[in-house]
Tab-separated table of C-alpha atoms and ligand atoms in Angstrom:
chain	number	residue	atom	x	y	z
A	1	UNK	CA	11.908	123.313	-53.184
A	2	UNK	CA	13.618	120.027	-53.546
A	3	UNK	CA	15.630	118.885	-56.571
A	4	UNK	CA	13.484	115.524	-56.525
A	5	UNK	CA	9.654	114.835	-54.698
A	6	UNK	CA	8.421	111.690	-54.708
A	7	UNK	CA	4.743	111.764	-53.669
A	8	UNK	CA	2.948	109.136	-52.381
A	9	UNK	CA	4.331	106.162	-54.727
A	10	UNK	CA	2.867	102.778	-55.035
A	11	UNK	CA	4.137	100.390	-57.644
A	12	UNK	CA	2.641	96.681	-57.739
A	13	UNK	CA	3.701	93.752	-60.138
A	14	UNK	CA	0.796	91.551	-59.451
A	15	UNK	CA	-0.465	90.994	-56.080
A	16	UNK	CA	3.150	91.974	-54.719
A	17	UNK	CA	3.551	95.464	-53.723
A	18	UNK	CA	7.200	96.436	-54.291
A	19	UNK	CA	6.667	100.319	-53.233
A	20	UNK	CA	4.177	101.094	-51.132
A	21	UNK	CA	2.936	104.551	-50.256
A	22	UNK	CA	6.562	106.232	-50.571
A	23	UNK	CA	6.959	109.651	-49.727
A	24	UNK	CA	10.822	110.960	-50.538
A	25	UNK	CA	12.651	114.270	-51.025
A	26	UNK	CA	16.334	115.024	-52.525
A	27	UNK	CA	17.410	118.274	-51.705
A	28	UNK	CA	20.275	120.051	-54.462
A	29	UNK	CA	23.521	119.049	-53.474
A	30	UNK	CA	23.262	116.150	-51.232
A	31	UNK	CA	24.701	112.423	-51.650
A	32	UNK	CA	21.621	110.911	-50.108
A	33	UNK	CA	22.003	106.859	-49.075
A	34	UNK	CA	18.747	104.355	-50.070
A	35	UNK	CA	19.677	101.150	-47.977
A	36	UNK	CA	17.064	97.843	-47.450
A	37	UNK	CA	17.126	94.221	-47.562
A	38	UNK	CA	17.112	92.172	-50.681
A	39	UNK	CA	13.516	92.612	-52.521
A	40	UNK	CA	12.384	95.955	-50.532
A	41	UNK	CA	11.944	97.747	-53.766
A	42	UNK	CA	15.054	99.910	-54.125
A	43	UNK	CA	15.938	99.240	-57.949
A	44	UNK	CA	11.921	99.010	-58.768
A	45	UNK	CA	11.813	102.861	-57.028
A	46	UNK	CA	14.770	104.251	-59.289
A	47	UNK	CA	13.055	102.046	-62.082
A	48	UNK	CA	9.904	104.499	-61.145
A	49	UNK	CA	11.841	107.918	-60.812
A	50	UNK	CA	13.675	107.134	-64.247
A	51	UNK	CA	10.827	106.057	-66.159
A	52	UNK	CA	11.318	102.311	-66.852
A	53	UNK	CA	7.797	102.070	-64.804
A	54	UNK	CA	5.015	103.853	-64.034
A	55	UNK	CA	3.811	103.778	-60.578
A	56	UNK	CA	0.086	102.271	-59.965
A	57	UNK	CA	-0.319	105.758	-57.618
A	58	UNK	CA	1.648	108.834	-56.650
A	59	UNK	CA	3.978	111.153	-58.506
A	60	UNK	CA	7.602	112.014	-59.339
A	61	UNK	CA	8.146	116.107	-59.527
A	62	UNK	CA	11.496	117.126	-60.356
A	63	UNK	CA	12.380	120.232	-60.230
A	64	UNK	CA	8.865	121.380	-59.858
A	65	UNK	CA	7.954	119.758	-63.081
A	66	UNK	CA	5.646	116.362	-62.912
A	67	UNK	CA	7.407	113.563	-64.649
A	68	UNK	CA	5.487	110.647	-63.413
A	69	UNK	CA	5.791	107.741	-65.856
A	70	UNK	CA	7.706	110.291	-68.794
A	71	UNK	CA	10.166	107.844	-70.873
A	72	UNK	CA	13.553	106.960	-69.909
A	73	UNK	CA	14.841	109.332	-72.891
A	74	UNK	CA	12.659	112.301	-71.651
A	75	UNK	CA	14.023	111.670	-68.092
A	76	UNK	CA	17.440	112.072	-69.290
A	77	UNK	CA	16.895	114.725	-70.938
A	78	UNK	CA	16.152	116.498	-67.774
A	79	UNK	CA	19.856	115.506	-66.725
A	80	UNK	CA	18.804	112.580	-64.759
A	81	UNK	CA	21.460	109.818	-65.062
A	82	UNK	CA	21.587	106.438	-63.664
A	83	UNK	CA	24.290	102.901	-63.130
A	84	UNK	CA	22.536	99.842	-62.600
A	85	UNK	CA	23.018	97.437	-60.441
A	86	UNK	CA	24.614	94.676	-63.672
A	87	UNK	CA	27.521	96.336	-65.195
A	88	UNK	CA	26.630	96.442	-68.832
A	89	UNK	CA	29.799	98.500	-70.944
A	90	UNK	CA	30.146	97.691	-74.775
A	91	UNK	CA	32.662	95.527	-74.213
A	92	UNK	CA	34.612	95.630	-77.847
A	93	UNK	CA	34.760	99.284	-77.670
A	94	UNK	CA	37.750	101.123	-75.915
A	95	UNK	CA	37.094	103.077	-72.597
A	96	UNK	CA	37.179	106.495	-74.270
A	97	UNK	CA	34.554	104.876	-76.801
A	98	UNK	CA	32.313	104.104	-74.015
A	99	UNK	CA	32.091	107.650	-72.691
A	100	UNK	CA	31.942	109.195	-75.927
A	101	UNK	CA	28.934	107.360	-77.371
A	102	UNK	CA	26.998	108.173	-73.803
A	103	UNK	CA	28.579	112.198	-74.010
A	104	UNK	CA	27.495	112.402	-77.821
A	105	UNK	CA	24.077	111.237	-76.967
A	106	UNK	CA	23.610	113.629	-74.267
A	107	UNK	CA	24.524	116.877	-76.605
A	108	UNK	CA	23.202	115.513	-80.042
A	109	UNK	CA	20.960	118.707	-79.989
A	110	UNK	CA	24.545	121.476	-79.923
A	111	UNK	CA	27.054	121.555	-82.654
A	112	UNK	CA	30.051	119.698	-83.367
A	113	UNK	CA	32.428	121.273	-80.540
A	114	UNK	CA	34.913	118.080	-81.150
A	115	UNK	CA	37.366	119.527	-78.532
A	116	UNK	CA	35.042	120.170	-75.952
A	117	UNK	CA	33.715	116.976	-76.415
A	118	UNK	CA	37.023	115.174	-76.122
A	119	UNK	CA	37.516	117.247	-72.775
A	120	UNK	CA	34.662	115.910	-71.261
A	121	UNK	CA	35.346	112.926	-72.075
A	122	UNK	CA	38.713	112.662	-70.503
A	123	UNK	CA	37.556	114.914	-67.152
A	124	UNK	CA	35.083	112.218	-66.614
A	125	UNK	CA	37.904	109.756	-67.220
A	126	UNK	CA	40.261	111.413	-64.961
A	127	UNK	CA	37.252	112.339	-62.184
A	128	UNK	CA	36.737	108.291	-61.639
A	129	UNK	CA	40.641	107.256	-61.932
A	130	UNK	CA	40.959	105.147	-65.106
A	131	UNK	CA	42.154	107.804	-67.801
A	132	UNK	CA	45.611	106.204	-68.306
A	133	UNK	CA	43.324	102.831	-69.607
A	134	UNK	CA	41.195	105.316	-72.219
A	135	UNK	CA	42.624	103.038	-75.297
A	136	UNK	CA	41.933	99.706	-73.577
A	137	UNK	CA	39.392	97.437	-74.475
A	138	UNK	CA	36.332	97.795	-71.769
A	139	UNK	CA	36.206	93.923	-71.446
A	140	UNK	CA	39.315	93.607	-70.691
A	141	UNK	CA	39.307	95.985	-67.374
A	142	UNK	CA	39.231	94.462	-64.203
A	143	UNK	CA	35.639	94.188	-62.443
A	144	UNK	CA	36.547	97.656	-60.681
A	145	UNK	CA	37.387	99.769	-63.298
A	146	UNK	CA	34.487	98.787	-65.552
A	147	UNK	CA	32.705	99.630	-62.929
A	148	UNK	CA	33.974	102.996	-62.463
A	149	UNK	CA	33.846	103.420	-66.303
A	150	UNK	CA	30.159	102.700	-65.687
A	151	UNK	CA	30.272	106.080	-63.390
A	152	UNK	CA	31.983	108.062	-66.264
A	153	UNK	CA	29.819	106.850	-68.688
A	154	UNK	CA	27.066	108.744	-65.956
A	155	UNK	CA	28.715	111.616	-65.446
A	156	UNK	CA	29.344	111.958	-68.808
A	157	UNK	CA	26.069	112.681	-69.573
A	158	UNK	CA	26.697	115.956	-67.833
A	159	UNK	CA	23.751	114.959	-65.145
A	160	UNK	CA	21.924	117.105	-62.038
A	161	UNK	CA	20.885	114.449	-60.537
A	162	UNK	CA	23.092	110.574	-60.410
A	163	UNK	CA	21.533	107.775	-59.233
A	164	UNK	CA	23.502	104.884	-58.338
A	165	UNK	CA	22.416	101.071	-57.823
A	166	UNK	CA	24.784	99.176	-55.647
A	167	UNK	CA	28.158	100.640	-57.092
A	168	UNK	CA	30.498	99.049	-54.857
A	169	UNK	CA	28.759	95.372	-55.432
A	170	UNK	CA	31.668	93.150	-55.934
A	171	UNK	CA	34.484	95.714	-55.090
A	172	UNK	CA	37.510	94.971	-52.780
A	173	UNK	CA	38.202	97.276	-50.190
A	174	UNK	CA	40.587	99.315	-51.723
A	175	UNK	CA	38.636	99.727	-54.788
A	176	UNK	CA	35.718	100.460	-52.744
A	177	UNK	CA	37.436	102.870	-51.006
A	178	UNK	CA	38.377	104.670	-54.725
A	179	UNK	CA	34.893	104.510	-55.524
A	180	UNK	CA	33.271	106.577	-52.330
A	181	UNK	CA	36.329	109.089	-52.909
A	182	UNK	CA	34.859	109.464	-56.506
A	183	UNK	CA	31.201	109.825	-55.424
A	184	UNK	CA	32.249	112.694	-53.404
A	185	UNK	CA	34.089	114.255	-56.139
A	186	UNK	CA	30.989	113.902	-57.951
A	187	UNK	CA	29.008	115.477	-55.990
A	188	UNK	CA	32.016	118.327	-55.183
A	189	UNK	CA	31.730	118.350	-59.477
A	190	UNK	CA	27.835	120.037	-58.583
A	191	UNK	CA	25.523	116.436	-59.318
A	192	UNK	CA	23.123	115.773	-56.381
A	193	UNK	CA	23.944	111.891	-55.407
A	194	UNK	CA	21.417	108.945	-54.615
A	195	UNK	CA	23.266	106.111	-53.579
A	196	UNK	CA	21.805	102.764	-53.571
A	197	UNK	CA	24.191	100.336	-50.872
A	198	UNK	CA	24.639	97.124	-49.390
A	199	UNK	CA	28.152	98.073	-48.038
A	200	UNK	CA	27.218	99.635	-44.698
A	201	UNK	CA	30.254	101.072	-43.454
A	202	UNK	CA	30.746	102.722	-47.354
A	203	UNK	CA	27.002	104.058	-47.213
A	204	UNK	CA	27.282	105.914	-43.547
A	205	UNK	CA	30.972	107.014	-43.623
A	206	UNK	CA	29.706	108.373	-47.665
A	207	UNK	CA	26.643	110.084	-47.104
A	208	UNK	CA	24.919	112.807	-45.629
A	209	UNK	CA	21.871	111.505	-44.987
A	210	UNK	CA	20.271	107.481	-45.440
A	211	UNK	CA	16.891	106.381	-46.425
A	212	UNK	CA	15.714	103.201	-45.523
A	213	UNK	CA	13.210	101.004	-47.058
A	214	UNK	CA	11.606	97.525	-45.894
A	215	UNK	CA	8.699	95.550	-47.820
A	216	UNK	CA	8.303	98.606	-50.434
A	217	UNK	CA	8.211	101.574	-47.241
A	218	UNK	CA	10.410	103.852	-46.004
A	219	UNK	CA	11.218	102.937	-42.539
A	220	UNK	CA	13.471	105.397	-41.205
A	221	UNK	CA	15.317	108.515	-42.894
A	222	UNK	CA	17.777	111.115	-41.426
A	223	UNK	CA	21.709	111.337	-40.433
A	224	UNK	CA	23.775	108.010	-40.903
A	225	UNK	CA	24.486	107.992	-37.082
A	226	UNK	CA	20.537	108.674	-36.213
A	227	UNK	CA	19.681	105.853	-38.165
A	228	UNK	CA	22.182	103.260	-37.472
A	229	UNK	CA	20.748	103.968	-34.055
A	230	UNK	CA	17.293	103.337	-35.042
A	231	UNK	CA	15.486	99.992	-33.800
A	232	UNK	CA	13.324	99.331	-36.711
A	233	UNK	CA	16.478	99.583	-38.850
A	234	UNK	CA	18.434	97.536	-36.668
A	235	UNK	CA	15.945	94.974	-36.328
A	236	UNK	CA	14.911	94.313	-40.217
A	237	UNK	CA	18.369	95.078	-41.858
A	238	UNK	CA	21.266	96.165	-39.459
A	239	UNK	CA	20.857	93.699	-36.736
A	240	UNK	CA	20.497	90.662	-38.931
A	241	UNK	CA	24.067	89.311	-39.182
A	242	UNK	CA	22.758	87.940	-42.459
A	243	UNK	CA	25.418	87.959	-45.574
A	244	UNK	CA	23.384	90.128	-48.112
A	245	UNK	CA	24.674	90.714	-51.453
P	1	ATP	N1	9.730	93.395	-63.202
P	1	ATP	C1	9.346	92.778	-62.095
P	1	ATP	N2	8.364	91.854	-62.115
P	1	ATP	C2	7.938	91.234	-60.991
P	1	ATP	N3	8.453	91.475	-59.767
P	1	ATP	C3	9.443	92.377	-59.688
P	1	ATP	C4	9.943	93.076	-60.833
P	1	ATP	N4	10.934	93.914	-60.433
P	1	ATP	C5	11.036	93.750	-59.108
P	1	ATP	N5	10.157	92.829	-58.660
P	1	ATP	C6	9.951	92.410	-57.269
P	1	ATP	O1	9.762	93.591	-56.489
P	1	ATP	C7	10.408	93.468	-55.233
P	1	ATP	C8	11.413	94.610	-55.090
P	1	ATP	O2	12.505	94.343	-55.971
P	1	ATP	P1	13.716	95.347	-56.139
P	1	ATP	O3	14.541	94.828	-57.262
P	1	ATP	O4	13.202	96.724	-56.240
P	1	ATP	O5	14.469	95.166	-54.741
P	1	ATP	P2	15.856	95.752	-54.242
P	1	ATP	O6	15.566	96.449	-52.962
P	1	ATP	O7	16.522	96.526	-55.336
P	1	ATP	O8	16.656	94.410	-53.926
P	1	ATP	P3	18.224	94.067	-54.061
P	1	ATP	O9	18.879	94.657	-52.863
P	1	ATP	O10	18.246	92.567	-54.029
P	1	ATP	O11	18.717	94.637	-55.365
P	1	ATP	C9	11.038	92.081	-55.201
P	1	ATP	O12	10.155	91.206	-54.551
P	1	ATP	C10	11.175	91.735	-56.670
P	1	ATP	O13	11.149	90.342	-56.866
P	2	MG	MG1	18.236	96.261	-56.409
């Protein structure tokens, strides 16, 4: 059975249809790539999974359980976590504050373990590089490190399944090249990875397998080098030459 199903999704906003007819599986333990032009429904399909909508048609299963159009809390609650694609941090609160209020969140139902708490807080700290900056201010980190802070804050949460929305957008290289280096410690860590990417050469070289979606449909699917290959890819994201963001 596969960690995540999704069946058949549709999910409209008016007369434009931002995922049509989407068929998907996660299996446990992959870091699975979702790649697409601008505007062919790769936030609005994590927006589905987690919650935020409900789809018109077609259902999530996780796990085996249904959880088409259940409330962002319940979702998390079944260890789902997700980054989006703005980096939103509280921005007066340290680093360390930042993770704890997301790790106290996600065990408000066990008793005060204070120490255990504190150590997950400073693995996840340590897992995505910025423990030594745990008293700063998260407004005053550079753009890559509250970024990564965003990925603690997600991990955190002690999750099954992380899904990520463009978490290399506005990196430089050598941050970017932290970042996929913590993805796959993630995923070494036991969460099952869906990656959301506009960096190419980050999503191929990360994953194990890419999905590819165009107009709201999955287009393509399989091993980064099969579908780099693949025409239909090439021709309405690959081959454009076009700067996306
Ligand atoms: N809440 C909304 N109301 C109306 N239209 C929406 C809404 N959310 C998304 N859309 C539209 O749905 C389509 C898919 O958007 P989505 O944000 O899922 O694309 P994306 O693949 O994540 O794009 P990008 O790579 O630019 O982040 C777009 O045409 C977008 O304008
Ligand atoms: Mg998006």
């Amino acid at each position: 059975m596969a960690l995540l199903e999704v069946k058949r999704v549709w999910k409209h906003f008016g007369g434009l249809v931002a995922v049509r007819d989407l068929d998907l599986e996660i299996e446990e333990g992959e870091i699975r790539g979702l790649i697409g032009p601008n505007g062919s429904g790769k936030t609005t399909l994590f927006n589905v999974i987690t919650g935020i909508y409900r789809p018109d048609r077609g259902s999530v299963v996780y796990r085996g359980e249904d959880i088409t159009g259940k409330p962002p809390n319940v979702v998390t609650r079944k260890l789902i976590a997700r980054t989006f694609q703005q980096v939103s941090l509280f921005g007066g609160f340290t680093v360390m504050e930042n993770v704890r209020v997301a790790s106290h969140m996600a065990r408000r139902a066990e008793t005060g373990d204070r120490d255990g708490e504190q150590k997950s807080i400073m693995d996840a700290l340590e897992l995505v590089g910025i423990a030594q900056f745990k008293d700063k201010l998260a407004s005053d980190l550079p753009f890559g490190h509250q970024r990564a802070l965003q990925l603690a804050i997600a991990f955190a949460t002690r999750p099954r399944l992380l899904l990520l929305d463009e978490p290399l957008s506005g990196m430089n290289p050598k941050e970017t090249a932290e970042m996929v280096h913590v993805i796959r410690r993630i995923r070494e860590a036991g969460v099952t990875v869906w990656w959301i990417e506009h960096n190419v050469t980050a999503i191929m070289g990360g994953c194990d397998k890419v999905s590819v979606l165009n107009f709201g449909q999955k287009i393509a699917e399989g091993k980064p080098e099969e579908v780099q290959k693949d025409q239909a890819v090439i021709e309405s994201y690959l081959g454009t030459g076009e700067k996306v963001a």
